[in-house]
CSV table of C-alpha atoms and ligand atoms in Angstrom, one decimal:
chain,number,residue,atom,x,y,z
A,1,UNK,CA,21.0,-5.8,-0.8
A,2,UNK,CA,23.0,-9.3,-2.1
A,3,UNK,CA,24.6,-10.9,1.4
A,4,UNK,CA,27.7,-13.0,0.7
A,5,UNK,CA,26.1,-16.0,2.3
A,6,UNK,CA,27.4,-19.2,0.8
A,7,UNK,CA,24.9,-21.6,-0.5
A,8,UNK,CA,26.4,-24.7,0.6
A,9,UNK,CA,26.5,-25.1,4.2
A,10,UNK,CA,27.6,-28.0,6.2
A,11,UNK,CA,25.0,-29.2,6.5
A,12,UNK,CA,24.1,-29.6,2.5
A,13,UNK,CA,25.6,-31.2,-0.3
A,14,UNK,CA,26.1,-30.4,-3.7
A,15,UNK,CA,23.6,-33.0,-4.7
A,16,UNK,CA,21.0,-32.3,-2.5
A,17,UNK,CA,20.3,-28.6,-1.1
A,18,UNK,CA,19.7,-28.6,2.7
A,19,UNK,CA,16.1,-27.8,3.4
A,20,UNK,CA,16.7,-24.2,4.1
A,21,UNK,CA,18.2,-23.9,0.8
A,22,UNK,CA,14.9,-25.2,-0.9
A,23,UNK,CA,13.1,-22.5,1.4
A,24,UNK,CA,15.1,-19.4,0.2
A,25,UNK,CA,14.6,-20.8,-3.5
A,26,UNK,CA,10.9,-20.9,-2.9
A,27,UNK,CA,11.0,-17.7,-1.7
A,28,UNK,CA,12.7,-16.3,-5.1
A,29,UNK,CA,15.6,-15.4,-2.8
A,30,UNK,CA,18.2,-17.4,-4.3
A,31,UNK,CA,19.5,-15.7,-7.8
A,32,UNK,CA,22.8,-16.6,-9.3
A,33,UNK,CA,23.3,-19.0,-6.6
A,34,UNK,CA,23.5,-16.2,-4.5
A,35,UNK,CA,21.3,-15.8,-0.8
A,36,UNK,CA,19.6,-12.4,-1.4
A,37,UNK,CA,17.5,-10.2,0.9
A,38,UNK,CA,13.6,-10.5,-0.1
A,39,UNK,CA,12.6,-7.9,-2.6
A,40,UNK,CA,10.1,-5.9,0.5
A,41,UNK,CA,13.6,-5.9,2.1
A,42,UNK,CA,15.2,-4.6,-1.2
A,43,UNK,CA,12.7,-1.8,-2.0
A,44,UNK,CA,12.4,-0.7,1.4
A,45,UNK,CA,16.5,-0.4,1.3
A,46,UNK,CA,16.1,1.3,-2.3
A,47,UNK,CA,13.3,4.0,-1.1
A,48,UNK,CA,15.6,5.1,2.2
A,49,UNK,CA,18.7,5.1,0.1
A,50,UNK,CA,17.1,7.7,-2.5
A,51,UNK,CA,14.5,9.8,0.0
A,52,UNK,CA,11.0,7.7,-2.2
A,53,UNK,CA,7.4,7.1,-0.4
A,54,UNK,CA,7.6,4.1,0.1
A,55,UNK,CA,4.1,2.1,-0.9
A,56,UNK,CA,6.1,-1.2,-1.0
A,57,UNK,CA,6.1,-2.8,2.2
A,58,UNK,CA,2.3,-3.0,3.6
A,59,UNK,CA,1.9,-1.8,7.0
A,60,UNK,CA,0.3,1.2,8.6
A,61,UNK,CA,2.2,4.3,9.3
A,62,UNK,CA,-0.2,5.1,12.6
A,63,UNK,CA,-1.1,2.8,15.4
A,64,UNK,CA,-4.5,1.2,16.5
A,65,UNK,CA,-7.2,2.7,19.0
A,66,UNK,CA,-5.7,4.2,21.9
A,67,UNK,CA,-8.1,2.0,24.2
A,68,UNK,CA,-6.3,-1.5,23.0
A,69,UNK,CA,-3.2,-0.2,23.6
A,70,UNK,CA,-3.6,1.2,27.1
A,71,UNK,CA,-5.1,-2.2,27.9
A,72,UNK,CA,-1.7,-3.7,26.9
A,73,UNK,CA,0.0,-1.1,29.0
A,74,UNK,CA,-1.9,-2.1,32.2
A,75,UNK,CA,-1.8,-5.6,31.3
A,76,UNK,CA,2.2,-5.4,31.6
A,77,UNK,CA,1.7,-2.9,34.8
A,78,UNK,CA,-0.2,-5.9,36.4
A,79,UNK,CA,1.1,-8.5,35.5
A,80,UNK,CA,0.6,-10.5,32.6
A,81,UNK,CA,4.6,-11.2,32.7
A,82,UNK,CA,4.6,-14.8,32.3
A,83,UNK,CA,3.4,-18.3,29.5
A,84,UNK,CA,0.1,-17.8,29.6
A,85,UNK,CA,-1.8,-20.8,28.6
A,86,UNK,CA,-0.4,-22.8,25.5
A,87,UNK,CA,-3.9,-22.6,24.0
A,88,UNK,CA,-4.5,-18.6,24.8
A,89,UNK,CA,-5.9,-16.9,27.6
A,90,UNK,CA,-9.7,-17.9,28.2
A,91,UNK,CA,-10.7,-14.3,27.7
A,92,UNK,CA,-9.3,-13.9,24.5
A,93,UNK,CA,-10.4,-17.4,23.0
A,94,UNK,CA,-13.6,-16.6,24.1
A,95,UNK,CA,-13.7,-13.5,22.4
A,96,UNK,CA,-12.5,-15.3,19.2
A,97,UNK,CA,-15.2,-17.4,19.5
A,98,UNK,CA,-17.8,-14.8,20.2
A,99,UNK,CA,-16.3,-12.8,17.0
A,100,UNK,CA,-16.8,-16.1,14.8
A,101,UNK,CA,-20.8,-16.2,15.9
A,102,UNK,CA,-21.7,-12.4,15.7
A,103,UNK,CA,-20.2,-11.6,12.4
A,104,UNK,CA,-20.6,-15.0,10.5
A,105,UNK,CA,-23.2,-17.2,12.6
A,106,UNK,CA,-20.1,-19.5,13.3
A,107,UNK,CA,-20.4,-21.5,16.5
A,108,UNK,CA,-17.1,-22.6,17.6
A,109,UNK,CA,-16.1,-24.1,20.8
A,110,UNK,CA,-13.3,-21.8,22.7
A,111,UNK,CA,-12.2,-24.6,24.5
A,112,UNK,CA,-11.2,-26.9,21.9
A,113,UNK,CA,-11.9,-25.1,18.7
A,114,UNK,CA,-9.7,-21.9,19.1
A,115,UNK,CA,-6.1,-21.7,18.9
A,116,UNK,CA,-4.2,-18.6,19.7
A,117,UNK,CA,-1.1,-18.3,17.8
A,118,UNK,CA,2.0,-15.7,16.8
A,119,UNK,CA,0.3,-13.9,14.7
A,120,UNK,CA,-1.3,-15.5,11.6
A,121,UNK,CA,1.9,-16.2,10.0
A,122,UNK,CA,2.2,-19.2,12.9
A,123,UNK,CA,-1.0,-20.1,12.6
A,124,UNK,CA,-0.6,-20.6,8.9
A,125,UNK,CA,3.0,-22.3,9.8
A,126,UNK,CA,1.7,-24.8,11.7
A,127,UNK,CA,-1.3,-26.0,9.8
A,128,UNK,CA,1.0,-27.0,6.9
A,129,UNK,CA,3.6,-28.5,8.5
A,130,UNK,CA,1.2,-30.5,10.7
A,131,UNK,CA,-0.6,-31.6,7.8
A,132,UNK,CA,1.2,-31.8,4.7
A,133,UNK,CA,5.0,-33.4,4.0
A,134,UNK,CA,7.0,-35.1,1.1
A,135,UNK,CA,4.9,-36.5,-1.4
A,136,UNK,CA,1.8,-34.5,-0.3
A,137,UNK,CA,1.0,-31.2,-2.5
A,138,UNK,CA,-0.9,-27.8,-1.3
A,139,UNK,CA,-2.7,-26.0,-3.6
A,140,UNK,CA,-2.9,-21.8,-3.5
A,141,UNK,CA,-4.1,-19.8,-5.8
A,142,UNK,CA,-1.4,-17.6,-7.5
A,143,UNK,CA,0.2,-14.4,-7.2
A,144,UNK,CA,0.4,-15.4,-3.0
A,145,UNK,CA,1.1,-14.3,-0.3
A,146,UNK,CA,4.7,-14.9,0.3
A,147,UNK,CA,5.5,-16.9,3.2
A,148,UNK,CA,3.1,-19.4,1.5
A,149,UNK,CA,6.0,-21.0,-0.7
A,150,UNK,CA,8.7,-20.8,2.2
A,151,UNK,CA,6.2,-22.8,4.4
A,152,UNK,CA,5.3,-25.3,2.2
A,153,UNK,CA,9.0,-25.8,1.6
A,154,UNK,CA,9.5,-26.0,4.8
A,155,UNK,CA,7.1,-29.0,5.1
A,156,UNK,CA,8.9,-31.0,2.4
A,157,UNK,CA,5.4,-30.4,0.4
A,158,UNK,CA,5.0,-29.8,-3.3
A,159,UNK,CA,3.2,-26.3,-4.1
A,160,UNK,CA,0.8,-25.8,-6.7
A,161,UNK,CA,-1.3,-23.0,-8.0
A,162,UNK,CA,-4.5,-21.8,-9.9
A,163,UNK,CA,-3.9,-18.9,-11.3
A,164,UNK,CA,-6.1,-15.7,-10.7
A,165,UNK,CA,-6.3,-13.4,-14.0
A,166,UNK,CA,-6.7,-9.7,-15.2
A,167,UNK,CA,-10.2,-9.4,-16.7
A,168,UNK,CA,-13.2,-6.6,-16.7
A,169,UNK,CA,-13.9,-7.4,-13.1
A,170,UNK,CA,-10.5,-6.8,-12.0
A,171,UNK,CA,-8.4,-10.4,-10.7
A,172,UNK,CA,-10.6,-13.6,-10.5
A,173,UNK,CA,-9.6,-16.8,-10.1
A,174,UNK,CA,-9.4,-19.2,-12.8
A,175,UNK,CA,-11.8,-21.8,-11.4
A,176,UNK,CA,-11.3,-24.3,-14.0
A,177,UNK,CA,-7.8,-24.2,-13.8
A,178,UNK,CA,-7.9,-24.6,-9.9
A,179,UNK,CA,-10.4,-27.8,-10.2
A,180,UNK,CA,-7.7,-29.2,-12.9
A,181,UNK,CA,-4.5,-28.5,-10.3
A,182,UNK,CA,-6.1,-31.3,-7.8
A,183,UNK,CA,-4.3,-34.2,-7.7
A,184,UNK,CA,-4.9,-37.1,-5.5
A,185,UNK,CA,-1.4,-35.5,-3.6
A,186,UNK,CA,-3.8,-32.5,-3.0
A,187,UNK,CA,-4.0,-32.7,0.8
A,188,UNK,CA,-4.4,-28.5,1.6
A,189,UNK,CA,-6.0,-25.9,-0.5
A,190,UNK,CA,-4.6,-22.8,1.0
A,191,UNK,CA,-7.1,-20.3,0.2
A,192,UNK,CA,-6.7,-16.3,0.9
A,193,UNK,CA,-9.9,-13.6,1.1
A,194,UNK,CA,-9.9,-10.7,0.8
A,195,UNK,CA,-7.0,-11.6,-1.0
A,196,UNK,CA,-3.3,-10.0,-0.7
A,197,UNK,CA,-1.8,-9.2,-3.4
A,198,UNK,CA,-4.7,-8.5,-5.4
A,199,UNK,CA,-7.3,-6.8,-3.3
A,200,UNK,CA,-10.0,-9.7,-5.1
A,201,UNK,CA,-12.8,-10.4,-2.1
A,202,UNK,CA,-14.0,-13.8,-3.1
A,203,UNK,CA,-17.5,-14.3,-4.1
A,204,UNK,CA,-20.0,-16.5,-2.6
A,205,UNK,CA,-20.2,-18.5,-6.1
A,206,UNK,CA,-16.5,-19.2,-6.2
A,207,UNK,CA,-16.3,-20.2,-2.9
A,208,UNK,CA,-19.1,-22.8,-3.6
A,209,UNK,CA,-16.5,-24.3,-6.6
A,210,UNK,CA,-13.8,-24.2,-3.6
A,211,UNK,CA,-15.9,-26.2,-1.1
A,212,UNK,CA,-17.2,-28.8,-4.0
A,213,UNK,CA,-14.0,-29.5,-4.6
A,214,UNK,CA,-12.8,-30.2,-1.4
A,215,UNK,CA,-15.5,-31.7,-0.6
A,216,UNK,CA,-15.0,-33.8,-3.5
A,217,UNK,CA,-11.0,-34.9,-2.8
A,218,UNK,CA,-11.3,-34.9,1.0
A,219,UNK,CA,-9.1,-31.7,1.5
A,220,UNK,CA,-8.1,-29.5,4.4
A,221,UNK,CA,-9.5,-25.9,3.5
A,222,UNK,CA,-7.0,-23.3,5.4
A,223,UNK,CA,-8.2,-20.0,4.6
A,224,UNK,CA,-6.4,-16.8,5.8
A,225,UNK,CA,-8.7,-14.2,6.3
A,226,UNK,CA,-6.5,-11.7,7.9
A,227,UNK,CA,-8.2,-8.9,5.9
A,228,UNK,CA,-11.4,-9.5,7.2
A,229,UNK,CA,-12.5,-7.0,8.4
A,230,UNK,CA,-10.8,-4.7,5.5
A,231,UNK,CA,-13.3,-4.9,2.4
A,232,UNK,CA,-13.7,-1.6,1.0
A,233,UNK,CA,-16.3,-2.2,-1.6
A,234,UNK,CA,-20.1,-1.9,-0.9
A,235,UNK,CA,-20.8,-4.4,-3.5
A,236,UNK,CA,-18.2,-7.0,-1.5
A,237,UNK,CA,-18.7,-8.8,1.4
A,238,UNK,CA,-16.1,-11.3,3.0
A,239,UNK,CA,-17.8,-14.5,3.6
A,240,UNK,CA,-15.6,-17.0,5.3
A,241,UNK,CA,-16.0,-20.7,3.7
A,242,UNK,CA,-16.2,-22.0,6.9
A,243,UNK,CA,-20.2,-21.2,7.0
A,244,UNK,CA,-20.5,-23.0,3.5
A,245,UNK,CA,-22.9,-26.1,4.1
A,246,UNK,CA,-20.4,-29.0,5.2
A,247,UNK,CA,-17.0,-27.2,5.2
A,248,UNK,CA,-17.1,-26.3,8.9
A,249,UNK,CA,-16.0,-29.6,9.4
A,250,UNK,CA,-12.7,-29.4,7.0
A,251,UNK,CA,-11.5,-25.8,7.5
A,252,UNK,CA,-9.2,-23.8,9.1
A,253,UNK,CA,-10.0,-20.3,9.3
A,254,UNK,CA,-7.1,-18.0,10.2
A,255,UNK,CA,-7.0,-14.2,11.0
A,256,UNK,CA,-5.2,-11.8,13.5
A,257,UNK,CA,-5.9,-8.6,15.1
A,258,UNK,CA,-2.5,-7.3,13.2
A,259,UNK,CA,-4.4,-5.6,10.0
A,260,UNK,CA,-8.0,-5.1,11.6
A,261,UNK,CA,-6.3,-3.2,14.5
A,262,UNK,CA,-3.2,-1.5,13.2
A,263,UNK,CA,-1.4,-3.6,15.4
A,264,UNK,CA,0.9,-5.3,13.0
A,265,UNK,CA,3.7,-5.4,15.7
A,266,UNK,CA,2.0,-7.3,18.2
A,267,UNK,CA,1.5,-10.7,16.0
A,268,UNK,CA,-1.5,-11.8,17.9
A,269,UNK,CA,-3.4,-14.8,15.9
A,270,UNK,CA,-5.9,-17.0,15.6
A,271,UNK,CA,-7.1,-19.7,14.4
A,272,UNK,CA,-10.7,-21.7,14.6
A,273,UNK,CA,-11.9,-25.2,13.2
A,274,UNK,CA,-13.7,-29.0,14.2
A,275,UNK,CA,-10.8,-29.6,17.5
A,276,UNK,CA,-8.9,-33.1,15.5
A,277,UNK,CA,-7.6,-30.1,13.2
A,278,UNK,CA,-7.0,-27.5,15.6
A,279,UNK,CA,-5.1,-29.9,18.2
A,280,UNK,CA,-3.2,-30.8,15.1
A,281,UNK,CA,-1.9,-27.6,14.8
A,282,UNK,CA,-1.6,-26.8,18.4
A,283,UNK,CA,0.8,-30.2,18.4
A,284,UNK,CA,2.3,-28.3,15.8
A,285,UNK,CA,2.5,-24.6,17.1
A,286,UNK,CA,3.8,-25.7,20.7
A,287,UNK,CA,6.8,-26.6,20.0
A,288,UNK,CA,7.5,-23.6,17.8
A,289,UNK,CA,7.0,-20.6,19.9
A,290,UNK,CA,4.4,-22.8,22.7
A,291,UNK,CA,3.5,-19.4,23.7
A,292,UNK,CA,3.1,-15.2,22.9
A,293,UNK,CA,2.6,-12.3,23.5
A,294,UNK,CA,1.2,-12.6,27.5
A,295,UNK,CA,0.0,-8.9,27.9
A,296,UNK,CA,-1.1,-8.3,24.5
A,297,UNK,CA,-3.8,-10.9,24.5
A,298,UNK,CA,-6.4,-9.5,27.4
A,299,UNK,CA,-6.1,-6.0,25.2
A,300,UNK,CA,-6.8,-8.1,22.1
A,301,UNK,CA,-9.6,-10.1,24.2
A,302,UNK,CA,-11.5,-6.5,25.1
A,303,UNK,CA,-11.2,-5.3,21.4
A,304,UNK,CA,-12.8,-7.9,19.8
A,305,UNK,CA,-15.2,-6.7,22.1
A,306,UNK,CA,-16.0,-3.2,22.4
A,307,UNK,CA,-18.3,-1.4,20.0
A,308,UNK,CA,-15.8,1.9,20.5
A,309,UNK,CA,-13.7,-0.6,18.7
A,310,UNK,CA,-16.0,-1.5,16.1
A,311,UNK,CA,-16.5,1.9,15.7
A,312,UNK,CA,-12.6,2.5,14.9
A,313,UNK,CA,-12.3,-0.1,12.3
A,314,UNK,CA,-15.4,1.0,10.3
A,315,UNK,CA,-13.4,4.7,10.5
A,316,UNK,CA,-10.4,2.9,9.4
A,317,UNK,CA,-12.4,0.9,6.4
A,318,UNK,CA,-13.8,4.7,5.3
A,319,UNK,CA,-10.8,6.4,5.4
A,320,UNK,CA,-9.1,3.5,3.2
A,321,UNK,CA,-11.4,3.6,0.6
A,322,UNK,CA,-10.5,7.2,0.7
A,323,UNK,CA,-6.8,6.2,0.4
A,324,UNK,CA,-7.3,3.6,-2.4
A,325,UNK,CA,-9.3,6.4,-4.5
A,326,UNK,CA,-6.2,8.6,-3.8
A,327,UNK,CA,-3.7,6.2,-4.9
A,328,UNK,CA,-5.6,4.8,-7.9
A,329,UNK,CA,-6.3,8.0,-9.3
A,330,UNK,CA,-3.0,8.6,-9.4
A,331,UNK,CA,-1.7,5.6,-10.7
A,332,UNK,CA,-3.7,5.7,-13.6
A,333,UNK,CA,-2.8,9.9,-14.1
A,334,UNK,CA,0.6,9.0,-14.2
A,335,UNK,CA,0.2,6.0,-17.1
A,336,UNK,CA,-0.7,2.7,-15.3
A,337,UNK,CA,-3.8,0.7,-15.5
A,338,UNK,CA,-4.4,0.2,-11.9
A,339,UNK,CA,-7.0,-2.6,-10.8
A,340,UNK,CA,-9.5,-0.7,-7.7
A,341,UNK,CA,-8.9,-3.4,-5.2
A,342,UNK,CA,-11.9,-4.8,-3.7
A,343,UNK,CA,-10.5,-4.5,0.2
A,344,UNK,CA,-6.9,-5.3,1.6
A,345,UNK,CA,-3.9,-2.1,2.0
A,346,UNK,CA,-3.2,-2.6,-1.7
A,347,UNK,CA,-3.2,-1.8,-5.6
A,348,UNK,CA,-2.0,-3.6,-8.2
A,349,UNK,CA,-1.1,-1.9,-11.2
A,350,UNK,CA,0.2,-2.7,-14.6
A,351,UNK,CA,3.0,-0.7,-15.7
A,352,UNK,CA,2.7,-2.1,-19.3
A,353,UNK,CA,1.3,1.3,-20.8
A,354,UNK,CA,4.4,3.1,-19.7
A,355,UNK,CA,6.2,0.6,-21.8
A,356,UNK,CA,7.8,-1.4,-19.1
A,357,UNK,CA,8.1,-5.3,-19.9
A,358,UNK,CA,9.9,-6.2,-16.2
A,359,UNK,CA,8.2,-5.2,-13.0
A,360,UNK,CA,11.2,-6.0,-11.4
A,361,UNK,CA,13.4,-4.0,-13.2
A,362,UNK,CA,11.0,-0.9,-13.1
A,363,UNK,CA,10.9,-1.1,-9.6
A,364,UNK,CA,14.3,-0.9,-8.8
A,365,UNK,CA,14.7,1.9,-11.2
A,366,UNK,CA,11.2,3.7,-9.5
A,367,UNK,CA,12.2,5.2,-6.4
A,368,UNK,CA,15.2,6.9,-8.2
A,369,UNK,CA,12.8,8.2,-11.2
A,370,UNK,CA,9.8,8.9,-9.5
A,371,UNK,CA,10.6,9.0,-5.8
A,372,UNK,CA,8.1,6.3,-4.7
A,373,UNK,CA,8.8,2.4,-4.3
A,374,UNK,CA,6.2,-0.5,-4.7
A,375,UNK,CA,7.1,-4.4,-5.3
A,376,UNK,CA,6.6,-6.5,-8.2
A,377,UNK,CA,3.8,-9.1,-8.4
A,378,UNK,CA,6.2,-11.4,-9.2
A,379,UNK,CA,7.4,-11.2,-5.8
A,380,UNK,CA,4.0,-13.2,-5.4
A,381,UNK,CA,5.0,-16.1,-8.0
A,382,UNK,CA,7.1,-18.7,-8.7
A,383,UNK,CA,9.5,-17.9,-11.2
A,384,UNK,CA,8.5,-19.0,-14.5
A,385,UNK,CA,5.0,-20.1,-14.0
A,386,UNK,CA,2.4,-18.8,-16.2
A,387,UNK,CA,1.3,-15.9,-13.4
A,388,UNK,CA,4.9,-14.9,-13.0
A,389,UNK,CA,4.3,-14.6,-17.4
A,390,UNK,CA,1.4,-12.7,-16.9
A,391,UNK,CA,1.7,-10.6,-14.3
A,392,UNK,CA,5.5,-9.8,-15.2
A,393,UNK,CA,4.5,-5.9,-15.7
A,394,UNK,CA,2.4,-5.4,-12.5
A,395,UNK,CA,3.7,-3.8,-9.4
A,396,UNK,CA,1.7,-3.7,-5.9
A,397,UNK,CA,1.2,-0.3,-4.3
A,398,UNK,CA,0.0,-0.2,-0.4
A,399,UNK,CA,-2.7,2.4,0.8
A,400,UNK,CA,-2.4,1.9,4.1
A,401,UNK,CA,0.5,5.0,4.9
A,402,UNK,CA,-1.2,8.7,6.2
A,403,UNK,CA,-3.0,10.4,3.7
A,404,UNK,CA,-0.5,13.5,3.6
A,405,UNK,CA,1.9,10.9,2.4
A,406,UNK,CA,0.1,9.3,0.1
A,407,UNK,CA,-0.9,12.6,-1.5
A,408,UNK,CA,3.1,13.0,-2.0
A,409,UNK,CA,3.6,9.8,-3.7
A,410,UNK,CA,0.6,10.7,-5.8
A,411,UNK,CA,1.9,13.9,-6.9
A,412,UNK,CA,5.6,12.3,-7.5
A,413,UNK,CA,3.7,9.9,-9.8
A,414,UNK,CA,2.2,12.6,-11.8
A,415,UNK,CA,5.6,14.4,-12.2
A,416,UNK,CA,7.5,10.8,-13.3
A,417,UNK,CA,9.1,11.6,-16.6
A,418,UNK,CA,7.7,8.7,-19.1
B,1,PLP,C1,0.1,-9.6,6.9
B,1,PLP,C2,-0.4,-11.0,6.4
B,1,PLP,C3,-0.3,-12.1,7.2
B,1,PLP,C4,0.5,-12.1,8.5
B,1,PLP,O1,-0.3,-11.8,9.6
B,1,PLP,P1,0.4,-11.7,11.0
B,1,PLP,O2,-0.7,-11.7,11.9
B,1,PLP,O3,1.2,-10.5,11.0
B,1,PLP,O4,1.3,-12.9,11.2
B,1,PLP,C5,-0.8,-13.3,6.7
B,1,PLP,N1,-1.5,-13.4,5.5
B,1,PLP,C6,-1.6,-12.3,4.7
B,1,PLP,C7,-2.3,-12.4,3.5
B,1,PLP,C8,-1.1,-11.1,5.1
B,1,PLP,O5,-1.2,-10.0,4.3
């Protein structure tokens, strides 16, 4: 999946890449000086072209409750057609709000202190452009989500990471390295539970080291916490760092009804903090798309809502611990040592015991020997940094597809000649 796309545009010079450039090298798209699909785009290519599962991109292969989407469907019918507010529709910021208080005792203000956005992607977008730029650095923990390093590129910013690390308790963070990457550039700390790639659900301890620190250098907390609702461990709980003592005030907290509700398609987001940061944002966020989604946010509005919906999502968190079980049992029958994740669509694995030194490498060669297609962690790093190092062997596996399918991949793992 190379394109031919030149790297120099008109609008670069030699000596200094045009920002877009930067982007697609922060993204690990640029190899060889060459513009190259992203490796989700890659692998899902790969798996069609050779007939593999395909466990690399993570989004569900079934829709959300029936009663959301019908709500969309008469939303359209009657008219929800045109902008609706810049900020969201009433209902649905309300509901945000409402969300915030019953499930973490936050009390936020719908007015001024709720932001509906594109999906949690724009909401996470906006932030950092709005409040980082050259000379400023924000700090994420590493492996990360990827459009984390395209967006701070985009914002002229300087990314820098804390590494989380493969111990007995599956991927923690390295806390002492994340105290020791704060500089006084440090303006964000991008933060990410229940964590994608790694499934890790931070604990209440480590998020009291996050909040002294930023505390402690006056930093903007943005945390995306679009797996929520999605923690599959008893032992876990997702606790958003907003309710620490004194960090309401200097968060961002960011989610979207994409993974709770199997509605990745609709990209309805959120975000909630004190109003100076949120109309930063919205300053931000208007003049990218101003507005989304019309009809899709009274459906959104009335899920939040409804125990029948409640009800769905705790049958979707039971049946994807089933899933994970499924998967990880596999994984580790067929040779890898796969970490249980503690919530999120997805497994990491380390293909080291089967001998393999380049995730990469193994999984373009996957789908052709085994017939099923993940990604490589390193997909989730910068290249050469000591994650990308240590994580060069693992490979991410999503849960969330049907269960028939994922017994299929399972068995195709099982039958992979080593
Ligand atoms: C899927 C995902 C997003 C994007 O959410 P949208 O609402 O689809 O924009 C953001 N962060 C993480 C960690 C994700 O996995």
């Amino acid at each position: 999946m190379t394109s031919t796309t030149p790297t120099t545009r008109p609008s670069g010079t030699a000596a200094a890449p045009a920002r877009w450039q930067e982007v697609a090298r922060a993204a690990g798209l640029m190899r060889g000086g060459t513009l190259r699909a992203t490796v989700f785009a890659e692998m899902s290519a790969l798996a069609t072209a050779t007939g593999a599962v395909n466990l690399g991109q993570g989004f569900p292969d079934t829709d959300g409750p029936a009663e959301v989407v019908a709500a969309a469907a008469r939303a359209l019918v009657e008219g929800h057609n045109q902008y609706p507010p810049g900020p969201g529709i009433p209902a649905l910021r309300q509901a945000v709000a409402a969300h915030q208080e019953r499930h973490y005792g936050l009390r936020v203000d719908p007015d001024r202190e709720v932001l509906v956005t594109a999906g949690a992607t724009e909401a996470l977008a906006a932030a950092v452009l709005a409040l980082a730029g050259p000379g400023d650095e924000v700090l994420t923990l590493e492996p990360f989500y990827d459009a984390y390093a395209a967006v701070v590129a985009m914002s002229g910013a300087r990314h820098t990471t804390a590494p989380l690390r493969p111990g007995p308790d599956g991927l923690r963070p390295d806390l002492d390295a994340l105290v020791e990457a704060v500089t006084s550039r440090t303006r964000v700390l991008l933060l990410n539970t229940p964590h994608n790639p790694t499934g890790t659900v931070l604990t209440p301890d480590e998020l009291a080291v996050v909040a002294d620190l930023a505390g402690r250098h006056d930093l903007v907390v943005l945390t995306d916490e679009v797996y929520e609702h999605l923690v599959l461990d008893p032992a876990a709980r997702h606790v958003p760092i907003a309710s620490l003592p004194g960090m309401a005030e200097r968060t961002l907290t960011v989610s979207s009804s994409g993974k709770t509700l199997s509605l990745t398609g609709w990209k309805i987001g959120w975000v909630t903090g004190p109003a100076a940061l949120v109309d930063a944002v919205r300053t931000v966020k208007q003049y990218l798309t101003y507005v989304s989604g019309a009809p899709l946010q009274p459906a959104i509005a009335f899920a939040l809502g409804d125990p029948g919906v409640a009800r769905w999502v705790d049958d979707l968190v039971a049946s994807l611990t089933v899933r994970r079980d499924l998967l990880v049992d596999g994984l580790r029958d067929a040779g890898f040592a796969a970490v249980v994740p503690q919530g999120t669509y997805f497994v990491l694995a380390d293909a080291a015991p089967l001998g393999v030194e380049d995730g990469a490498a193994f999984c373009r060669e996957l789908p052709g020997r085994a017939g099923v297609a993940g990604v490589p962690v390193t997909a989730f790093t910068h290249e050469g940094s000591a994650t990308d190092r240590e994580l060069r062997s693992w490979v991410r596996f999503t849960f969330t597809k049907r269960e028939d399918v994922l017994h299929e991949a399972v068995a195709r793992l099982r039958a992979m000649p080593r």
